[in-house]
Short mmCIF file of C-alpha atoms in Angstrom, two decimals:
data_model
loop_
_atom_site.label_atom_id
_atom_site.label_comp_id
_atom_site.label_asym_id
_atom_site.label_seq_id
_atom_site.Cartn_x
_atom_site.Cartn_y
_atom_site.Cartn_z
CA UNK A 1 -3.12 -5.42 2.74
CA UNK A 2 -6.74 -6.54 2.21
CA UNK A 3 -7.80 -3.05 1.10
CA UNK A 4 -4.87 -2.92 -1.34
CA UNK A 5 -5.89 -6.26 -2.89
CA UNK A 6 -9.51 -5.13 -3.16
CA UNK A 7 -8.51 -1.86 -4.81
CA UNK A 8 -6.19 -3.59 -7.28
CA UNK A 9 -8.61 -6.41 -8.04
CA UNK A 10 -11.90 -4.52 -7.71
CA UNK A 11 -13.11 -5.24 -11.25
CA UNK A 12 -12.32 -8.93 -10.96
CA UNK A 13 -13.83 -9.13 -7.46
CA UNK A 14 -16.99 -7.39 -8.68
CA UNK A 15 -17.41 -9.92 -11.49
CA UNK A 16 -16.95 -12.81 -9.09
CA UNK A 17 -19.36 -11.21 -6.61
CA UNK A 18 -22.03 -10.88 -9.31
CA UNK A 19 -21.63 -14.53 -10.34
CA UNK A 20 -21.77 -15.79 -6.75
CA UNK A 21 -24.83 -13.69 -5.88
CA UNK A 22 -26.53 -14.62 -9.15
CA UNK A 23 -26.19 -18.35 -8.53
CA UNK A 24 -26.37 -18.50 -4.71
CA UNK A 25 -27.79 -15.21 -3.42
CA UNK A 26 -31.35 -16.49 -3.08
CA UNK A 27 -30.06 -19.00 -0.52
CA UNK A 28 -29.65 -16.21 2.04
CA UNK A 29 -33.27 -16.66 3.06
CA UNK A 30 -33.91 -19.19 5.82
CA UNK A 31 -34.50 -22.77 4.69
CA UNK A 32 -34.50 -26.04 6.60
CA UNK A 33 -32.80 -29.30 5.81
CA UNK A 34 -33.91 -32.30 7.87
CA UNK A 35 -30.60 -32.04 9.75
CA UNK A 36 -31.32 -28.42 10.68
CA UNK A 37 -34.19 -29.41 12.97
CA UNK A 38 -31.86 -31.85 14.76
CA UNK A 39 -29.18 -29.20 15.16
CA UNK A 40 -31.65 -26.67 16.56
CA UNK A 41 -33.18 -29.30 18.84
CA UNK A 42 -29.91 -30.51 20.39
CA UNK A 43 -28.29 -27.05 20.42
CA UNK A 44 -24.90 -26.08 19.03
CA UNK A 45 -22.96 -27.44 22.00
CA UNK A 46 -24.24 -30.98 21.43
CA UNK A 47 -24.12 -30.50 17.65
CA UNK A 48 -20.44 -29.55 17.91
CA UNK A 49 -19.70 -32.71 19.88
CA UNK A 50 -21.65 -34.82 17.38
CA UNK A 51 -19.80 -33.23 14.47
CA UNK A 52 -16.50 -33.89 16.24
CA UNK A 53 -17.03 -37.49 17.37
CA UNK A 54 -19.52 -39.06 14.94
CA UNK A 55 -18.58 -37.19 11.76
CA UNK A 56 -14.89 -36.60 12.43
CA UNK A 57 -15.04 -32.96 11.31
CA UNK A 58 -13.28 -30.98 14.06
CA UNK A 59 -13.10 -27.74 12.05
CA UNK A 60 -16.89 -27.61 11.62
CA UNK A 61 -17.21 -28.69 15.26
CA UNK A 62 -15.10 -25.67 16.20
CA UNK A 63 -17.42 -23.37 14.21
CA UNK A 64 -20.40 -24.80 16.09
CA UNK A 65 -18.63 -24.50 19.44
CA UNK A 66 -17.71 -20.87 18.84
CA UNK A 67 -21.30 -20.12 17.91
CA UNK A 68 -22.52 -21.83 21.09
CA UNK A 69 -20.14 -19.67 23.13
CA UNK A 70 -21.48 -16.54 21.41
CA UNK A 71 -24.91 -17.16 22.98
CA UNK A 72 -26.73 -15.98 19.86
CA UNK A 73 -30.11 -17.51 18.94
CA UNK A 74 -30.02 -20.68 16.84
CA UNK A 75 -31.73 -19.03 13.90
CA UNK A 76 -28.98 -16.44 13.44
CA UNK A 77 -26.44 -19.14 12.67
CA UNK A 78 -28.13 -19.85 9.35
CA UNK A 79 -27.56 -16.28 8.15
CA UNK A 80 -24.01 -16.11 9.48
CA UNK A 81 -23.20 -19.47 7.90
CA UNK A 82 -24.67 -18.41 4.56
CA UNK A 83 -22.75 -15.12 4.46
CA UNK A 84 -19.50 -16.92 5.36
CA UNK A 85 -20.22 -19.57 2.71
CA UNK A 86 -20.66 -16.92 0.01
CA UNK A 87 -17.46 -15.21 1.19
CA UNK A 88 -15.40 -18.43 1.23
CA UNK A 89 -16.73 -19.41 -2.19
CA UNK A 90 -15.91 -15.98 -3.64
CA UNK A 91 -12.39 -16.06 -2.19
CA UNK A 92 -11.88 -19.58 -3.59
CA UNK A 93 -12.84 -18.46 -7.09
CA UNK A 94 -10.70 -15.34 -6.84
CA UNK A 95 -7.66 -17.29 -5.62
CA UNK A 96 -8.01 -19.93 -8.31
CA UNK A 97 -8.29 -17.39 -11.11
CA UNK A 98 -5.14 -15.73 -9.75
CA UNK A 99 -3.34 -19.05 -10.25
CA UNK A 100 -4.61 -19.15 -13.84
CA UNK A 101 -3.51 -15.55 -14.41
CA UNK A 102 0.11 -16.72 -14.46
CA UNK A 103 -0.59 -18.65 -17.65
CA UNK A 104 -1.81 -15.75 -19.75
CA UNK A 105 -5.54 -16.58 -19.66
CA UNK A 106 -7.78 -13.53 -20.05
CA UNK A 107 -9.63 -12.33 -16.95
CA UNK A 108 -13.19 -13.17 -18.03
CA UNK A 109 -12.17 -16.62 -19.22
CA UNK A 110 -10.24 -17.49 -16.07
CA UNK A 111 -13.12 -16.30 -13.85
CA UNK A 112 -15.57 -18.52 -15.74
CA UNK A 113 -13.14 -21.45 -15.70
CA UNK A 114 -12.65 -21.02 -11.96
CA UNK A 115 -16.38 -20.77 -11.38
CA UNK A 116 -17.34 -23.94 -13.29
CA UNK A 117 -14.49 -25.82 -11.61
CA UNK A 118 -15.38 -24.83 -8.05
CA UNK A 119 -19.08 -23.88 -8.17
CA UNK A 120 -19.92 -26.90 -10.27
CA UNK A 121 -23.37 -28.42 -10.68
CA UNK A 122 -23.07 -30.60 -7.55
CA UNK A 123 -22.16 -27.75 -5.19
CA UNK A 124 -25.86 -26.93 -4.83
CA UNK A 125 -26.33 -29.65 -2.19
CA UNK A 126 -23.78 -28.00 0.11
CA UNK A 127 -25.96 -24.90 0.20
CA UNK A 128 -28.95 -26.95 1.40
CA UNK A 129 -27.36 -27.56 4.83
CA UNK A 130 -26.87 -25.18 7.72
CA UNK A 131 -23.13 -25.99 7.91
CA UNK A 132 -22.65 -24.65 4.38
CA UNK A 133 -19.91 -22.33 5.67
CA UNK A 134 -17.92 -25.42 6.68
CA UNK A 135 -18.35 -26.96 3.23
CA UNK A 136 -17.14 -23.78 1.53
CA UNK A 137 -14.22 -23.46 3.95
CA UNK A 138 -13.17 -27.01 2.99
CA UNK A 139 -13.28 -26.02 -0.68
CA UNK A 140 -11.20 -22.91 0.04
CA UNK A 141 -8.59 -25.05 1.81
CA UNK A 142 -8.44 -27.27 -1.29
CA UNK A 143 -7.76 -24.22 -3.45
CA UNK A 144 -5.01 -23.14 -1.03
CA UNK A 145 -3.53 -26.63 -1.45
CA UNK A 146 -3.64 -26.27 -5.26
CA UNK A 147 -1.99 -22.85 -5.05
CA UNK A 148 0.83 -24.25 -2.92
CA UNK A 149 1.48 -27.38 -4.97
CA UNK A 150 1.52 -25.21 -8.10
CA UNK A 151 4.26 -23.13 -6.46
CA UNK A 152 6.09 -26.37 -5.73
CA UNK A 153 5.85 -27.40 -9.40
CA UNK A 154 7.00 -23.95 -10.46
CA UNK A 155 9.87 -23.38 -8.03
CA UNK A 156 10.73 -26.83 -6.67
CA UNK A 157 10.71 -25.52 -3.07
CA UNK A 158 9.77 -28.42 -0.76
CA UNK A 159 8.14 -26.27 1.91
CA UNK A 160 5.33 -25.42 -0.50
CA UNK A 161 4.63 -29.12 -0.96
CA UNK A 162 4.55 -29.69 2.81
CA UNK A 163 2.24 -26.69 3.30
CA UNK A 164 0.01 -28.04 0.53
CA UNK A 165 -0.39 -31.34 2.39
CA UNK A 166 -1.17 -29.45 5.61
CA UNK A 167 -3.89 -27.45 3.82
CA UNK A 168 -5.50 -30.67 2.56
CA UNK A 169 -5.31 -32.21 6.05
CA UNK A 170 -7.30 -29.23 7.34
CA UNK A 171 -9.68 -29.62 4.38
CA UNK A 172 -10.37 -33.28 5.12
CA UNK A 173 -11.01 -32.48 8.79
CA UNK A 174 -13.50 -29.87 7.64
CA UNK A 175 -15.37 -32.05 5.15
CA UNK A 176 -14.00 -35.28 3.71
CA UNK A 177 -15.95 -35.24 0.46
CA UNK A 178 -14.16 -32.23 -1.05
CA UNK A 179 -10.52 -33.28 -1.21
CA UNK A 180 -10.61 -35.03 -4.58
CA UNK A 181 -11.04 -31.47 -5.91
CA UNK A 182 -7.40 -30.84 -5.01
CA UNK A 183 -6.16 -33.82 -7.05
CA UNK A 184 -8.41 -33.18 -10.06
CA UNK A 185 -7.62 -29.50 -10.48
CA UNK A 186 -3.89 -30.01 -9.86
CA UNK A 187 -3.40 -32.33 -12.85
CA UNK A 188 -3.45 -29.62 -15.59
CA UNK A 189 -0.68 -27.76 -13.72
CA UNK A 190 1.41 -30.92 -13.50
CA UNK A 191 1.11 -31.29 -17.28
CA UNK A 192 1.99 -27.63 -17.84
CA UNK A 193 5.10 -27.77 -15.67
CA UNK A 194 6.31 -31.21 -16.75
CA UNK A 195 9.54 -31.26 -18.77
CA UNK A 196 8.79 -34.70 -20.19
CA UNK A 197 6.63 -37.73 -19.50
CA UNK A 198 8.91 -38.93 -16.69
CA UNK A 199 8.67 -35.58 -14.95
CA UNK A 200 4.89 -35.60 -15.47
CA UNK A 201 4.67 -39.02 -13.82
CA UNK A 202 6.62 -37.74 -10.80
CA UNK A 203 4.34 -34.71 -10.50
CA UNK A 204 1.23 -36.88 -10.68
CA UNK A 205 2.80 -39.10 -8.02
CA UNK A 206 3.40 -35.98 -5.88
CA UNK A 207 -0.29 -35.05 -6.24
CA UNK A 208 -1.27 -38.60 -5.29
CA UNK A 209 0.89 -38.57 -2.17
CA UNK A 210 -0.41 -35.12 -1.14
CA UNK A 211 -3.94 -36.47 -1.62
CA UNK A 212 -3.29 -39.82 0.06
CA UNK A 213 -1.54 -38.70 3.24
CA UNK A 214 -4.55 -36.71 4.54
CA UNK A 215 -6.84 -39.67 3.76
CA UNK A 216 -4.67 -42.06 5.77
CA UNK A 217 -4.52 -39.58 8.66
CA UNK A 218 -8.30 -39.11 8.51
CA UNK A 219 -9.05 -42.87 8.46
CA UNK A 220 -6.68 -43.54 11.36
CA UNK A 221 -8.15 -40.63 13.34
CA UNK A 222 -11.74 -41.70 12.67
CA UNK A 223 -11.05 -45.27 13.76
CA UNK A 224 -8.65 -44.69 16.65
CA UNK A 225 -9.73 -41.33 18.09
CA UNK A 226 -13.31 -40.65 17.05
CA UNK A 227 -14.28 -44.33 16.67
CA UNK A 228 -16.72 -43.14 14.03
CA UNK A 229 -19.39 -45.49 12.65
CA UNK A 230 -18.80 -43.88 9.25
CA UNK A 231 -15.77 -46.14 8.68
CA UNK A 232 -16.95 -49.49 7.40
CA UNK A 233 -15.60 -52.46 9.38
CA UNK A 234 -16.31 -55.07 6.71
CA UNK A 235 -16.02 -54.10 3.07
CA UNK A 236 -17.41 -56.09 0.15
CA UNK A 237 -15.13 -54.69 -2.54
CA UNK A 238 -16.74 -56.66 -5.38
CA UNK A 239 -20.22 -55.34 -4.63
CA UNK A 240 -18.83 -51.85 -4.01
CA UNK A 241 -16.97 -51.92 -7.33
CA UNK A 242 -20.18 -52.85 -9.15
CA UNK A 243 -22.01 -50.07 -7.31
CA UNK A 244 -19.21 -47.67 -8.22
CA UNK A 245 -19.28 -48.44 -11.94
CA UNK A 246 -23.06 -48.46 -12.26
CA UNK A 247 -23.31 -45.29 -10.20
CA UNK A 248 -20.72 -43.49 -12.31
CA UNK A 249 -22.58 -44.39 -15.50
CA UNK A 250 -25.98 -43.46 -14.11
CA UNK A 251 -25.09 -40.25 -12.26
CA UNK A 252 -22.88 -38.82 -15.01
CA UNK A 253 -25.91 -39.34 -17.26
CA UNK A 254 -28.64 -38.11 -14.92
CA UNK A 255 -26.59 -35.68 -12.73
CA UNK A 256 -29.20 -36.07 -9.97
CA UNK A 257 -31.62 -34.23 -12.31
CA UNK A 258 -29.66 -30.98 -12.01
CA UNK A 259 -29.08 -31.06 -15.78
CA UNK A 260 -31.09 -32.72 -18.55
CA UNK A 261 -30.28 -36.36 -19.27
CA UNK A 262 -26.95 -36.83 -21.16
CA UNK A 263 -26.29 -33.06 -21.11
CA UNK A 264 -23.27 -33.32 -18.81
CA UNK A 265 -21.72 -36.12 -20.84
CA UNK A 266 -22.19 -34.13 -24.05
CA UNK A 267 -20.40 -31.11 -22.53
CA UNK A 268 -17.50 -33.34 -21.46
CA UNK A 269 -17.26 -34.84 -24.95
CA UNK A 270 -17.29 -31.39 -26.58
CA UNK A 271 -14.39 -30.17 -24.43
CA UNK A 272 -12.50 -33.43 -24.99
CA UNK A 273 -13.00 -33.21 -28.76
CA UNK A 274 -11.87 -29.57 -28.84
CA UNK A 275 -8.76 -30.48 -26.85
CA UNK A 276 -7.89 -33.37 -29.14
CA UNK A 277 -8.24 -31.03 -32.15
CA UNK A 278 -5.78 -28.61 -30.54
CA UNK A 279 -3.39 -31.41 -29.60
CA UNK A 280 -3.26 -32.48 -33.25
CA UNK A 281 -2.95 -29.05 -34.85
CA UNK A 282 -0.34 -27.95 -32.31
CA UNK A 283 1.70 -30.98 -33.36
CA UNK A 284 2.23 -31.78 -29.70
CA UNK A 285 3.04 -35.22 -28.37
CA UNK A 286 -0.37 -36.72 -29.10
CA UNK A 287 0.03 -39.77 -26.87
CA UNK A 288 1.25 -37.64 -23.95
CA UNK A 289 -1.70 -35.27 -24.40
CA UNK A 290 -4.23 -38.10 -24.54
CA UNK A 291 -2.74 -39.73 -21.44
CA UNK A 292 -3.10 -36.42 -19.59
CA UNK A 293 -6.78 -36.23 -20.59
CA UNK A 294 -7.30 -39.77 -19.33
CA UNK A 295 -5.63 -38.89 -16.02
CA UNK A 296 -7.93 -35.87 -15.55
CA UNK A 297 -11.09 -37.86 -16.33
CA UNK A 298 -9.98 -40.84 -14.23
CA UNK A 299 -9.13 -38.62 -11.26
CA UNK A 300 -12.50 -36.88 -11.50
CA UNK A 301 -14.59 -40.01 -11.64
CA UNK A 302 -12.61 -42.48 -9.54
CA UNK A 303 -11.24 -40.32 -6.72
CA UNK A 304 -14.54 -38.52 -6.22
CA UNK A 305 -16.31 -41.84 -5.67
CA UNK A 306 -13.51 -43.53 -3.69
CA UNK A 307 -15.53 -43.46 -0.45
CA UNK A 308 -18.27 -45.46 -2.19
CA UNK A 309 -15.78 -48.16 -3.12
CA UNK A 310 -14.44 -48.13 0.43
CA UNK A 311 -17.99 -48.50 1.78
CA UNK A 312 -18.22 -45.28 3.80
CA UNK A 313 -19.95 -43.15 1.17
CA UNK A 314 -23.09 -43.22 -0.94
CA UNK A 315 -24.36 -41.61 -4.12
CA UNK A 316 -25.15 -38.07 -3.05
CA UNK A 317 -24.04 -34.82 -4.65
CA UNK A 318 -22.15 -33.68 -1.57
CA UNK A 319 -20.23 -36.98 -1.45
CA UNK A 320 -19.15 -36.94 -5.10
CA UNK A 321 -19.07 -33.15 -5.53
CA UNK A 322 -15.53 -33.04 -7.09
CA UNK A 323 -16.66 -35.32 -9.92
CA UNK A 324 -18.59 -32.46 -11.54
CA UNK A 325 -15.38 -30.39 -11.72
CA UNK A 326 -14.19 -32.54 -14.62
CA UNK A 327 -15.52 -30.02 -17.15
CA UNK A 328 -13.61 -27.19 -15.51
CA UNK A 329 -10.42 -29.25 -15.24
CA UNK A 330 -10.58 -30.24 -18.92
CA UNK A 331 -11.31 -26.66 -20.01
CA UNK A 332 -8.45 -25.32 -17.88
CA UNK A 333 -6.15 -27.92 -19.40
CA UNK A 334 -7.21 -26.77 -22.87
CA UNK A 335 -6.79 -23.02 -22.26
CA UNK A 336 -3.57 -23.37 -20.27
CA UNK A 337 -1.72 -26.04 -22.22
CA UNK A 338 -2.77 -25.43 -25.83
CA UNK A 339 -2.64 -22.21 -27.79
CA UNK A 340 -6.06 -20.74 -28.53
CA UNK A 341 -5.00 -18.26 -31.21
CA UNK A 342 -7.31 -17.66 -34.19
CA UNK A 343 -4.56 -18.55 -36.69
CA UNK A 344 -6.55 -21.39 -38.23
CA UNK A 345 -10.15 -22.44 -38.75
CA UNK A 346 -9.58 -25.52 -36.63
CA UNK A 347 -8.34 -23.48 -33.67
CA UNK A 348 -11.23 -21.06 -34.09
CA UNK A 349 -13.73 -23.93 -34.19
CA UNK A 350 -12.24 -25.54 -31.07
CA UNK A 351 -12.41 -22.27 -29.18
CA UNK A 352 -16.00 -21.61 -30.21
CA UNK A 353 -17.03 -25.15 -29.28
CA UNK A 354 -15.67 -24.80 -25.76
CA UNK A 355 -16.98 -21.25 -25.25
CA UNK A 356 -20.47 -22.23 -26.38
CA UNK A 357 -20.45 -25.43 -24.28
CA UNK A 358 -19.38 -23.62 -21.10
CA UNK A 359 -21.88 -20.78 -21.68
CA UNK A 360 -24.70 -23.27 -22.29
CA UNK A 361 -23.70 -25.24 -19.18
CA UNK A 362 -23.76 -22.13 -16.97
CA UNK A 363 -27.15 -21.06 -18.35
CA UNK A 364 -28.80 -24.42 -17.66
CA UNK A 365 -27.08 -24.61 -14.28
CA UNK A 366 -28.41 -21.18 -13.29
CA UNK A 367 -32.04 -22.01 -14.06
CA UNK A 368 -31.73 -25.45 -12.46
CA UNK A 369 -30.28 -24.01 -9.25
CA UNK A 370 -33.10 -21.49 -8.98
CA UNK A 371 -35.69 -24.22 -9.53
CA UNK A 372 -34.17 -26.25 -6.68
CA UNK A 373 -34.02 -23.24 -4.34
CA UNK A 374 -37.64 -22.36 -5.04
CA UNK A 375 -38.79 -25.94 -4.52
CA UNK A 376 -36.88 -26.08 -1.23
CA UNK A 377 -38.75 -23.01 0.04
CA UNK A 378 -42.04 -24.49 -1.17
CA UNK A 379 -41.27 -27.72 0.68
CA UNK A 380 -40.48 -25.87 3.93
CA UNK A 381 -43.71 -23.87 3.67
CA UNK A 382 -45.79 -26.99 2.97
CA UNK A 383 -44.15 -28.89 5.84
CA UNK A 384 -44.85 -25.98 8.20
CA UNK A 385 -48.49 -25.88 7.06
CA UNK A 386 -48.80 -29.64 7.63
CA UNK A 387 -47.30 -29.41 11.13
CA UNK A 388 -49.62 -26.54 12.00
CA UNK A 389 -52.54 -28.63 10.72
CA UNK A 390 -51.47 -31.35 13.15
CA UNK A 391 -51.08 -28.75 15.88
CA UNK A 392 -54.64 -27.52 15.35
CA UNK A 393 -55.92 -31.10 15.51
CA UNK A 394 -54.07 -31.60 18.81
CA UNK A 395 -55.56 -28.41 20.24
CA UNK A 396 -59.07 -29.46 19.19
CA UNK A 397 -58.66 -32.92 20.75
CA UNK A 398 -57.31 -31.52 24.00
CA UNK A 399 -60.09 -28.95 24.20
CA UNK A 400 -62.81 -31.54 23.53
CA UNK A 401 -61.46 -34.29 25.81
CA UNK A 402 -59.42 -32.46 28.43
CA UNK A 403 -56.61 -34.96 27.82
CA UNK A 404 -53.16 -33.55 27.07
CA UNK A 405 -51.25 -35.11 24.18
CA UNK A 406 -47.74 -36.01 25.33
CA UNK A 407 -46.62 -38.76 22.95
CA UNK A 408 -46.36 -39.05 19.17
CA UNK A 409 -45.91 -42.19 17.05
CA UNK A 410 -45.20 -42.07 13.32
CA UNK A 411 -46.32 -44.57 10.70
CA UNK A 412 -46.30 -45.04 6.93
CA UNK A 413 -49.13 -45.89 4.61
CA UNK A 414 -48.82 -48.53 1.87
CA UNK A 415 -46.52 -46.37 -0.24
CA UNK A 416 -44.95 -42.98 0.47
CA UNK A 417 -45.16 -40.57 -2.43
CA UNK A 418 -42.09 -38.99 -3.99
CA UNK A 419 -41.86 -36.06 -4.18
CA UNK A 420 -43.66 -35.44 -0.86
CA UNK A 421 -45.71 -32.69 -2.52
CA UNK A 422 -46.66 -32.54 -6.21
CA UNK A 423 -44.26 -31.16 -8.83
CA UNK A 424 -41.27 -30.56 -6.54
CA UNK A 425 -37.67 -31.42 -7.30
CA UNK A 426 -36.96 -34.78 -5.67
CA UNK A 427 -33.41 -36.13 -5.75
CA UNK A 428 -30.97 -36.99 -3.00
CA UNK A 429 -31.04 -34.90 0.18
CA UNK A 430 -31.74 -31.52 -1.38
CA UNK A 431 -35.50 -31.29 -1.05
CA UNK A 432 -36.59 -33.79 1.62
CA UNK A 433 -39.65 -33.43 3.83
CA UNK A 434 -39.04 -33.36 7.58
CA UNK A 435 -41.77 -36.01 7.84
CA UNK A 436 -39.64 -38.47 5.85
CA UNK A 437 -36.65 -38.91 8.18
CA UNK A 438 -36.76 -40.35 11.68
CA UNK A 439 -34.30 -37.75 13.01
CA UNK A 440 -36.46 -34.80 11.96
CA UNK A 441 -40.14 -35.84 12.17
CA UNK A 442 -40.66 -35.20 15.87
CA UNK A 443 -38.05 -32.45 16.12
CA UNK A 444 -39.65 -30.42 13.35
CA UNK A 445 -43.06 -30.92 14.99
CA UNK A 446 -41.72 -29.62 18.31
CA UNK A 447 -40.00 -26.74 16.51
CA UNK A 448 -43.09 -25.51 14.68
CA UNK A 449 -45.56 -26.18 17.51
CA UNK A 450 -43.28 -25.02 20.30
CA UNK A 451 -43.96 -28.28 22.14
CA UNK A 452 -41.98 -30.97 23.86
CA UNK A 453 -43.71 -34.07 22.58
CA UNK A 454 -42.09 -37.46 23.14
CA UNK A 455 -41.62 -39.77 20.19
CA UNK A 456 -42.56 -43.39 20.90
CA UNK A 457 -42.27 -46.61 18.91
CA UNK A 458 -45.14 -47.49 16.58
CA UNK A 459 -47.71 -50.03 17.80
CA UNK A 460 -48.15 -53.16 15.69
CA UNK A 461 -51.91 -52.77 15.39
CA UNK A 462 -51.56 -49.29 13.92
CA UNK A 463 -48.67 -50.35 11.67
CA UNK A 464 -51.02 -52.90 10.10
CA UNK A 465 -53.95 -50.47 10.01
CA UNK A 466 -52.06 -47.71 8.19
CA UNK A 467 -50.22 -50.12 5.88
CA UNK A 468 -53.59 -51.15 4.45
CA UNK A 469 -54.29 -47.59 3.36
CA UNK A 470 -52.69 -45.34 0.78
CA UNK A 471 -53.11 -41.56 0.69
CA UNK A 472 -51.64 -39.06 -1.74
CA UNK A 473 -52.73 -35.92 0.11
CA UNK A 474 -53.24 -34.66 3.65
CA UNK A 475 -56.28 -36.07 5.45
CA UNK A 476 -57.68 -35.92 8.98
CA UNK A 477 -57.91 -39.73 8.81
CA UNK A 478 -54.11 -39.83 9.05
CA UNK A 479 -54.36 -38.64 12.67
CA UNK A 480 -55.63 -41.10 15.28
CA UNK A 481 -55.82 -40.04 18.92
CA UNK A 482 -55.66 -42.54 21.78
CA UNK A 483 -55.58 -41.15 25.32
CA UNK A 484 -52.37 -39.07 25.58
CA UNK A 485 -50.89 -40.36 22.30
CA UNK A 486 -51.27 -39.21 18.71
CA UNK A 487 -50.63 -41.74 15.95
CA UNK A 488 -49.62 -40.00 12.69
CA UNK A 489 -49.47 -41.66 9.30
CA UNK A 490 -47.04 -40.21 6.76
CA UNK A 491 -48.38 -40.59 3.26
#
């Protein structure tokens, strides 16, 4: 069956493969997030339990547990996870373009539309973590959910709707931050299949229920079963609402520095304007069409940031990843629901506007992704050099004094520099030095030096001493030895 599909779809699969490798292939080489050092330090058995209990992600926990059972070295998991991530992403894009094929969209267009919808500008953060295969599996499950609810809209068979909900339940137990993707990308299909506004409302309600049921199940499970600290006990909805609105305005403008300032908003406006032109010249129900656009945009921006309003999320690309799919959803709505024939100058202009906007977006996204990948590898190399510098200082001290260093304490100077090394990308959790987080500082040191040093609490006298100084580069003065303890200042 698989070989038959590959043979039949080989041209399409090849195009998708080229796109995926072009944008994500460089990520196959080993890189470390701060969490990676923790995972390697505790081992995949403990990491699986942590992922299950603290994070409430049993599917990723299962992946970790299976890898622990395999007995393979920790390092190999990165490569296996990356290959699986690329595979899951490719399958997601292929499946989504197959859904679009039903609506007469040309192959190249539907591949590009699928790519910008799924592999949007915020997906890059998922590839920074070792569990990237889990993130991509969650996305694939969302696409399965979209496929099934589209069948429900098309045929009215209830079992497809039930299966769709089940797929999203599995998605939310893989990674919670992805499931708004299901709701956002389902809206254009609801509009396409709706007989009238009343039917459209019912289909949107069906999407909302299919989206809401998994969330309720997840919240109940996190609180009752996992007792996860990620569920906020007390929620200040007024403050969270302010944070939500200000964050939406800021991050849609800045896009975590993945795109130039205002670029993303301009692309959205171009696609919206082109759609409105087509709504008018197609003499469609203008109000209905505008309402549908508002639903798509609202779903993208509000549902993606719902965890921030609830108090369990924060402004990070991986948390609000579905928000960046708004361009793809709007473009799909345009190509699927409005004729793109060249029968008038207005239609031709609308088509050219969207084609140019999407092409420009992909070009900037490609170069931005590569810049981030390169900076991540630079950061890892510089961190390793810095840890080896510390290791050499430890060896010299032990050789000169005969005292073995067993304990490490970490401190900060007057002001940490961002980025940690000059001219690196510095936004969110993508390119973060292992020295900057308390769960990775000692674990990365032990990893690179092959030691088993114990991390101890900082001493007040050294806290004061280092706080009165301010470095912007590595210095031997940042290392103070006292008997069997090394006091390290992070600049």
